[in-house]
PDB file of C-alpha atoms in Angstrom:
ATOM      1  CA  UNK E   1     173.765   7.712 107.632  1.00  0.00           C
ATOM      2  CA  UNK E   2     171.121   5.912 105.726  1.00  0.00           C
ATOM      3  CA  UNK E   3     169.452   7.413 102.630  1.00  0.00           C
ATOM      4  CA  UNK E   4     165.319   6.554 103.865  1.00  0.00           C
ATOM      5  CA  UNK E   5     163.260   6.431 101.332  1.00  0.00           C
ATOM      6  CA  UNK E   6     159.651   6.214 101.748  1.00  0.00           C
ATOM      7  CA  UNK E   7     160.355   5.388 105.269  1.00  0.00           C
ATOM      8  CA  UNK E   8     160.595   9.203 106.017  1.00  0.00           C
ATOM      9  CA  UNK E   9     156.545   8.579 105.219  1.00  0.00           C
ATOM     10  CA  UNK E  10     155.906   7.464 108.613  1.00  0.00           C
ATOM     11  CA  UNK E  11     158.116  10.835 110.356  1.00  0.00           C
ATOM     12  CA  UNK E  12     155.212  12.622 108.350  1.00  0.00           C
ATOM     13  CA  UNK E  13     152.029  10.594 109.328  1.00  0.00           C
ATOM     14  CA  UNK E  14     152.812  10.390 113.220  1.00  0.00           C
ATOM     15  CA  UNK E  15     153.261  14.532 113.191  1.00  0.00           C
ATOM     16  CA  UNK E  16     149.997  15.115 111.299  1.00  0.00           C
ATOM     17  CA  UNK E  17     148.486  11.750 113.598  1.00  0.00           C
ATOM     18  CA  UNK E  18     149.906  14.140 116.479  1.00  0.00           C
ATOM     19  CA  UNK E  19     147.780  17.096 114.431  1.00  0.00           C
ATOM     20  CA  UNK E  20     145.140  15.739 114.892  1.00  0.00           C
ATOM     21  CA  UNK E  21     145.006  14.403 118.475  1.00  0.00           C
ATOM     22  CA  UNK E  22     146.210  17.726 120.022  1.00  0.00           C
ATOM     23  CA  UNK E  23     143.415  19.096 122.751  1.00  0.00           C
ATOM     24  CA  UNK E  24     141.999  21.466 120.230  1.00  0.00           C
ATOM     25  CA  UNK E  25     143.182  20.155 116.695  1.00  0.00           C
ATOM     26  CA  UNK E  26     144.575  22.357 113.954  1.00  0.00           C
ATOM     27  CA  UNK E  27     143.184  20.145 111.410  1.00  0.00           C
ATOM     28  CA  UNK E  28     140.885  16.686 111.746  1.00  0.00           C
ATOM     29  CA  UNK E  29     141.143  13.673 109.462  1.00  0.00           C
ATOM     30  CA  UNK E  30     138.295  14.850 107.866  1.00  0.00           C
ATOM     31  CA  UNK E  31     139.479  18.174 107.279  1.00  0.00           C
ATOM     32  CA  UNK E  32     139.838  18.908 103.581  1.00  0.00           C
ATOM     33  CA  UNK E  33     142.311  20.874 101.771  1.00  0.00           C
ATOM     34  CA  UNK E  34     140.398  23.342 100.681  1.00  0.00           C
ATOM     35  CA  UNK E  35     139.771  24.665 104.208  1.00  0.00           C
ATOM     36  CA  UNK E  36     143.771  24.506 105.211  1.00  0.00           C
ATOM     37  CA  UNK E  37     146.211  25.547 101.807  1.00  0.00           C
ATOM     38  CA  UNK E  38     146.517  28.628 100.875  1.00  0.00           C
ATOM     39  CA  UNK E  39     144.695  30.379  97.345  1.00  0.00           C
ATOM     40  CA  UNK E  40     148.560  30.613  96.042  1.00  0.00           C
ATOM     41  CA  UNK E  41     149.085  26.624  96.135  1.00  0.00           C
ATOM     42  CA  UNK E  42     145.824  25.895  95.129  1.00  0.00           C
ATOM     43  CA  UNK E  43     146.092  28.305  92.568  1.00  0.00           C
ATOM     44  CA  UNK E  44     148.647  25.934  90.999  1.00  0.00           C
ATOM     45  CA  UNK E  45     146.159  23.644  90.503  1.00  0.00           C
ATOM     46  CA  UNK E  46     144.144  25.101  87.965  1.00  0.00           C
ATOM     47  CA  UNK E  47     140.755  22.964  86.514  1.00  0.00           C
ATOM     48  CA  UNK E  48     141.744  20.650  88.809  1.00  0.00           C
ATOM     49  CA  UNK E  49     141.310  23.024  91.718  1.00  0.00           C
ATOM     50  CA  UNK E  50     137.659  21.704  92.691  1.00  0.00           C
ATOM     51  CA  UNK E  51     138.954  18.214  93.349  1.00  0.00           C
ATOM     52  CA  UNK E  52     141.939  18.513  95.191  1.00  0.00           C
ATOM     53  CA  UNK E  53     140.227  21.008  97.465  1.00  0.00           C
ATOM     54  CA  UNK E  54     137.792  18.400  98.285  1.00  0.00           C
ATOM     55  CA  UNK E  55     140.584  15.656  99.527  1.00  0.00           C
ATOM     56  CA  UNK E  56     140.575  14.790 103.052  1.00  0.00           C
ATOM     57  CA  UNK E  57     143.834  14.318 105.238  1.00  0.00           C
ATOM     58  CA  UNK E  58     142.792  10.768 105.512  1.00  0.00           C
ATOM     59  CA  UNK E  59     142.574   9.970 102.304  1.00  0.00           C
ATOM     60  CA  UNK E  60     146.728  12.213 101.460  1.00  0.00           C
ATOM     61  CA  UNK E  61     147.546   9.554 104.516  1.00  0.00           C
ATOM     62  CA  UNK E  62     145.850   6.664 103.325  1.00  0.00           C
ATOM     63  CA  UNK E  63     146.974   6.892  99.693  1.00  0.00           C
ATOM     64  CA  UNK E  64     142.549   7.307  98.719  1.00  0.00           C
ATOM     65  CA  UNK E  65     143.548  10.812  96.959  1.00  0.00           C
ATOM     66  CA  UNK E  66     144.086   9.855  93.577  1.00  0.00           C
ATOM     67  CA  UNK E  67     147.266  12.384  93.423  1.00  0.00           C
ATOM     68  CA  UNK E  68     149.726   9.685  92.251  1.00  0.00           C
ATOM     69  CA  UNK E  69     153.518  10.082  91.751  1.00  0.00           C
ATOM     70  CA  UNK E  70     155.548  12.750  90.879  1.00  0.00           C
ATOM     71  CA  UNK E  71     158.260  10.688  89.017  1.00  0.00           C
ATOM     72  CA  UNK E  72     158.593  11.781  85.164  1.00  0.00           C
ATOM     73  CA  UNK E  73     160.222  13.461  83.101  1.00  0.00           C
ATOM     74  CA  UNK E  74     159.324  16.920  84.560  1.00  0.00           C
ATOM     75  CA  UNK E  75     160.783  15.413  87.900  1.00  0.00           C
ATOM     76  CA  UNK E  76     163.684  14.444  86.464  1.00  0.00           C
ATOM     77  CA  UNK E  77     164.657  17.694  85.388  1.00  0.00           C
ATOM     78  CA  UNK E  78     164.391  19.697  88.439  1.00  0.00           C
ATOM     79  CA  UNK E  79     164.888  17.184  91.161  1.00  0.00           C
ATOM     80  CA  UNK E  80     168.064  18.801  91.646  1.00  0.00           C
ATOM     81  CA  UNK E  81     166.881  22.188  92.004  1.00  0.00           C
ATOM     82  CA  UNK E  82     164.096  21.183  94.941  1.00  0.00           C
ATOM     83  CA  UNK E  83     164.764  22.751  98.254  1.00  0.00           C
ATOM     84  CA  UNK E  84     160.960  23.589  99.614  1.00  0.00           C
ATOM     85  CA  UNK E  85     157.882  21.395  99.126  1.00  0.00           C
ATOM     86  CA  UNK E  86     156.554  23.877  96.772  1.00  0.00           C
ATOM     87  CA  UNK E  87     158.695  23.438  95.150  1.00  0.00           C
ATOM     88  CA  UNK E  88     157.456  19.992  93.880  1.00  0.00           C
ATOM     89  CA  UNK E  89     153.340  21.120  93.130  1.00  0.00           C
ATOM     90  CA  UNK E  90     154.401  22.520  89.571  1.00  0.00           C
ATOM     91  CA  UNK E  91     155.292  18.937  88.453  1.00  0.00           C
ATOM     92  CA  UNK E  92     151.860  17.270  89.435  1.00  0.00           C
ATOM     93  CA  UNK E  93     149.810  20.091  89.541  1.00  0.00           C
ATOM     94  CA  UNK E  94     148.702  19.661  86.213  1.00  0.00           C
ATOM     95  CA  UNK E  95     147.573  16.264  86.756  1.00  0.00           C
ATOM     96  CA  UNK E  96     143.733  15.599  87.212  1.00  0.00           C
ATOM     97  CA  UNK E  97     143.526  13.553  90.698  1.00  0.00           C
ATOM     98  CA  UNK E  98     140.836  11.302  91.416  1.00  0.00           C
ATOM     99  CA  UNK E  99     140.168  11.595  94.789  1.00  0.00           C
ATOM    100  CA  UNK E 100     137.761   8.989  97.175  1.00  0.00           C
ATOM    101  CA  UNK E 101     139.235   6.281  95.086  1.00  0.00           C
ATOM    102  CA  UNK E 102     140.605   3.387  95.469  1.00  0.00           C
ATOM    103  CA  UNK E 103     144.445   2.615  97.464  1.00  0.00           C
ATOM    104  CA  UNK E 104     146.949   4.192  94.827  1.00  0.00           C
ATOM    105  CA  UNK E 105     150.953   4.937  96.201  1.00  0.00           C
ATOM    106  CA  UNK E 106     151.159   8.429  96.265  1.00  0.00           C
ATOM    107  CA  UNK E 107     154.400  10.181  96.571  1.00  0.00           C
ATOM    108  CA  UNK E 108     152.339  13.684  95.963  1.00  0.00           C
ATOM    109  CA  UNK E 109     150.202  12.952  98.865  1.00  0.00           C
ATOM    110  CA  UNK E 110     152.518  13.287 101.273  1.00  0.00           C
ATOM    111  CA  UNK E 111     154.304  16.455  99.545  1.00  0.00           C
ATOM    112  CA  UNK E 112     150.786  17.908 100.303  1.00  0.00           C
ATOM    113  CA  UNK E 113     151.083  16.220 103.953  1.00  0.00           C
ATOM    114  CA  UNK E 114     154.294  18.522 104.357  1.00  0.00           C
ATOM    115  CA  UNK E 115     152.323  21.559 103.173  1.00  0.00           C
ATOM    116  CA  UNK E 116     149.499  20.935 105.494  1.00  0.00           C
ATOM    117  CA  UNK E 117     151.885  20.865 108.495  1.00  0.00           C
ATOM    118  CA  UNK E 118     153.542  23.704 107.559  1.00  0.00           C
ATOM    119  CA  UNK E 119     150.711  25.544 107.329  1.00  0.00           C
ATOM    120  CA  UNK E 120     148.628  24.648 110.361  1.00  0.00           C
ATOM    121  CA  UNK E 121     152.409  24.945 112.373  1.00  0.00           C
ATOM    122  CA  UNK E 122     153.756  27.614 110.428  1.00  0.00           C
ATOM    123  CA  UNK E 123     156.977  25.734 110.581  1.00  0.00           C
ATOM    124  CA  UNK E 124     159.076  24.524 107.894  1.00  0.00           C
ATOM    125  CA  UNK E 125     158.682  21.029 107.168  1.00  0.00           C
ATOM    126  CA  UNK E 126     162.437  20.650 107.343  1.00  0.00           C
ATOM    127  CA  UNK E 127     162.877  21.863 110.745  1.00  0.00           C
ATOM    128  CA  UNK E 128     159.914  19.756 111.973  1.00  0.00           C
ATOM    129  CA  UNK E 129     160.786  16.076 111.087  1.00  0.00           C
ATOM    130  CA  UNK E 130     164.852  17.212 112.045  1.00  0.00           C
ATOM    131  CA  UNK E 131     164.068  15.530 115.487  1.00  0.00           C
ATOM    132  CA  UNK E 132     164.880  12.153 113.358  1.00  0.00           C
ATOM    133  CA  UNK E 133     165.962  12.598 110.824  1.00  0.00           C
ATOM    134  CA  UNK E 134     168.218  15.126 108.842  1.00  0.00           C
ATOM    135  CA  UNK E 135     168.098  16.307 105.221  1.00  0.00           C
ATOM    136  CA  UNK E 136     171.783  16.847 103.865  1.00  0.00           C
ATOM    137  CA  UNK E 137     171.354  17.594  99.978  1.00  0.00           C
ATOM    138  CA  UNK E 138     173.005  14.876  97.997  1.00  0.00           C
ATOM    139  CA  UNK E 139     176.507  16.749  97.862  1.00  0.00           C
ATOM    140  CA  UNK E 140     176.773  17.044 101.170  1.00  0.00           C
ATOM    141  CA  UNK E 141     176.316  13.483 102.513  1.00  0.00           C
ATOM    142  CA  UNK E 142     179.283  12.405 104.935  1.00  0.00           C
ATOM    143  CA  UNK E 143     181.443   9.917 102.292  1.00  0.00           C
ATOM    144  CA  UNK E 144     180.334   6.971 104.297  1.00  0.00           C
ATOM    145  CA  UNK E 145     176.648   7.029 103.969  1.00  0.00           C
ATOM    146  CA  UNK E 146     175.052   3.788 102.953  1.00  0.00           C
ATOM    147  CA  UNK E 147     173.808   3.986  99.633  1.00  0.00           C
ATOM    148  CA  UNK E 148     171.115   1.785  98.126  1.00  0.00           C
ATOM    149  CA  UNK E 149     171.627  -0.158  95.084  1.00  0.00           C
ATOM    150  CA  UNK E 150     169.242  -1.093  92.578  1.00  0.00           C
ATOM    151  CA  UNK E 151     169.013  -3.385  89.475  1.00  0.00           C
ATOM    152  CA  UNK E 152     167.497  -6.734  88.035  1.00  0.00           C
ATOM    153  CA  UNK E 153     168.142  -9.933  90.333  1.00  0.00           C
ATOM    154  CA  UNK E 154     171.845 -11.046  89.914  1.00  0.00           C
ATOM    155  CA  UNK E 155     173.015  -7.421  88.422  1.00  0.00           C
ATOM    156  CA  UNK E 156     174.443  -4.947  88.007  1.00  0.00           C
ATOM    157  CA  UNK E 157     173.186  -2.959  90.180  1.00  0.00           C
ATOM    158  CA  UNK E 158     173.748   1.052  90.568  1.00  0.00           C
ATOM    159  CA  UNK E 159     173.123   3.529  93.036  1.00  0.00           C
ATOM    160  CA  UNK E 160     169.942   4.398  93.542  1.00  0.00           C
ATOM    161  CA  UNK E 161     170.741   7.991  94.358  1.00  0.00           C
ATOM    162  CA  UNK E 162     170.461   9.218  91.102  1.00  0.00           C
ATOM    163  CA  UNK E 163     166.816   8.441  91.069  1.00  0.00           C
ATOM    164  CA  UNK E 164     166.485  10.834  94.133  1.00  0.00           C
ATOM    165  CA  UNK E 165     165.934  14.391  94.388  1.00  0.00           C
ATOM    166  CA  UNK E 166     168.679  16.223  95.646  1.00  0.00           C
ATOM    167  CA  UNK E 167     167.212  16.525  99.217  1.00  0.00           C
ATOM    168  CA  UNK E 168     164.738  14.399 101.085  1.00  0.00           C
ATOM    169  CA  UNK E 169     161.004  15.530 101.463  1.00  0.00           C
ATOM    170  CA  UNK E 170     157.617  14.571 103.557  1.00  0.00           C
ATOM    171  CA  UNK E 171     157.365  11.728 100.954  1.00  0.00           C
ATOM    172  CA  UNK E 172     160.493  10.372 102.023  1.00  0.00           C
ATOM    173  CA  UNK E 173     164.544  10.875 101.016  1.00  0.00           C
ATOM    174  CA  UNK E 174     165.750  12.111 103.948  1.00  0.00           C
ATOM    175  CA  UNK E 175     168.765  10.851 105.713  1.00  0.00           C
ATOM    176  CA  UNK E 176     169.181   9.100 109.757  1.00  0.00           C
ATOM    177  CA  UNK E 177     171.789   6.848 111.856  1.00  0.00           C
ATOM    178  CA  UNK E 178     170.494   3.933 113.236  1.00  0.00           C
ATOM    179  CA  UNK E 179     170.529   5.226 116.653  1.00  0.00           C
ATOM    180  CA  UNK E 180     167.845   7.833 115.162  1.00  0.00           C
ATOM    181  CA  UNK E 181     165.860   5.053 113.628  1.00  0.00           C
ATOM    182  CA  UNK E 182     165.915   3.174 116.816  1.00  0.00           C
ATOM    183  CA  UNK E 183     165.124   6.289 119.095  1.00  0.00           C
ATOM    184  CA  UNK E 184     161.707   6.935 116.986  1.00  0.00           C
ATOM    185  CA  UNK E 185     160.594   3.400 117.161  1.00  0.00           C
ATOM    186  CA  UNK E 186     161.069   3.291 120.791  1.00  0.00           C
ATOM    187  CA  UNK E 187     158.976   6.613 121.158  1.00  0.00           C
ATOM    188  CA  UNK E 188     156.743   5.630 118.708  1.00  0.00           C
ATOM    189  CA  UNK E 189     155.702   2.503 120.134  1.00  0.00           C
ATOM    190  CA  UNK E 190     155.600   3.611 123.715  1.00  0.00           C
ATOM    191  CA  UNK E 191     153.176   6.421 122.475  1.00  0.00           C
ATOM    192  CA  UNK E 192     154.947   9.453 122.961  1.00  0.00           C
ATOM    193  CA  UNK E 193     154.651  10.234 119.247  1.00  0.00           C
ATOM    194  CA  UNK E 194     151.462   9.892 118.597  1.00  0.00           C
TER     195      UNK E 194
END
């Protein structure tokens, strides 16, 4: 198996691309948050309620939301403990988004992409995006999973898994063979994804 990364990002986009493309959409690009979470999540948000319940799904795929990263500290501490995808919104809840801005990597855009397909499916994430990939929490990987190094050019390098939470999410993390990888590019570029 092969620890993804941010590569899980595109398992996320094609089901919310599929979303939106069904006969009679759940949700629309355009759609904004406001009309799909639920008061509980957005609850979370606090003073900063207003603006994230005015981000579009096209702007969470197009990193335009201003939610940023979720790496920190406050990660750091529970990244361990994270089993659900609301499980992340207490660490970046508290921080003010600027949304209809400029491109900015966001990580906590595509948590929110998990929530919004779990909402308009009422299906866990998890058991969504297991078509391709799988999501075996860190002590549980098979002993002969590929693991990413990382470090300055020439060394030493370490495993990158300690930067990772202890199971994949929408954002990325989870876990395929190459036979998987190969089996969604084929679909996805013969269109039966999206």
């Amino acid at each position: 198996l092969f620890r993804l990364a941010s590569m899980g990002k595109m398992m996320t986009s094609g089901r919310i691309m599929r979303e939106t493309e069904r006969p009679e959409p759940r949700i629309r690009l355009e759609t904004t948050l406001g009309k799909i979470l639920d008061d509980e999540l957005l609850a979370q948000f606090g003073g900063h309620r207003p603006a994230v319940e005015r981000i579009t799904v096209r702007e969470l795929l197009t990193h335009g939301s201003g939610l940023g990263t979720y790496w920190g500290p406050e990660f750091d501490r529970i990244k361990d403990g994270l089993e659900d995808l609301k499980d992340y919104v207490p660490v970046f809840a508290g921080k003010k988004p600027e949304p209809h801005g400029p491109f900015r990597y966001s990580n906590v855009g595509y948590i929110m992409l998990g929530l919004v397909l779990e909402k308009v499916s009422s299906r866990d994430y998890f058991a969504q995006a297991s078509e391709f990939i799988s999501f075996p929490v860190k002590d549980r990987l098979p002993a002969n999973h590929a693991i990413g190094r990382i470090g300055p050019a020439g060394g030493p390098y370490e495993s990158w898994d300690k930067w990772l939470p202890r199971k994949g999410s929408s954002a990325g993390g989870g876990s395929a063979s190459a036979s998987q990888l190969r089996e969604f590019a084929e679909k996805f570029l013969a269109g039966r994804l999206v």
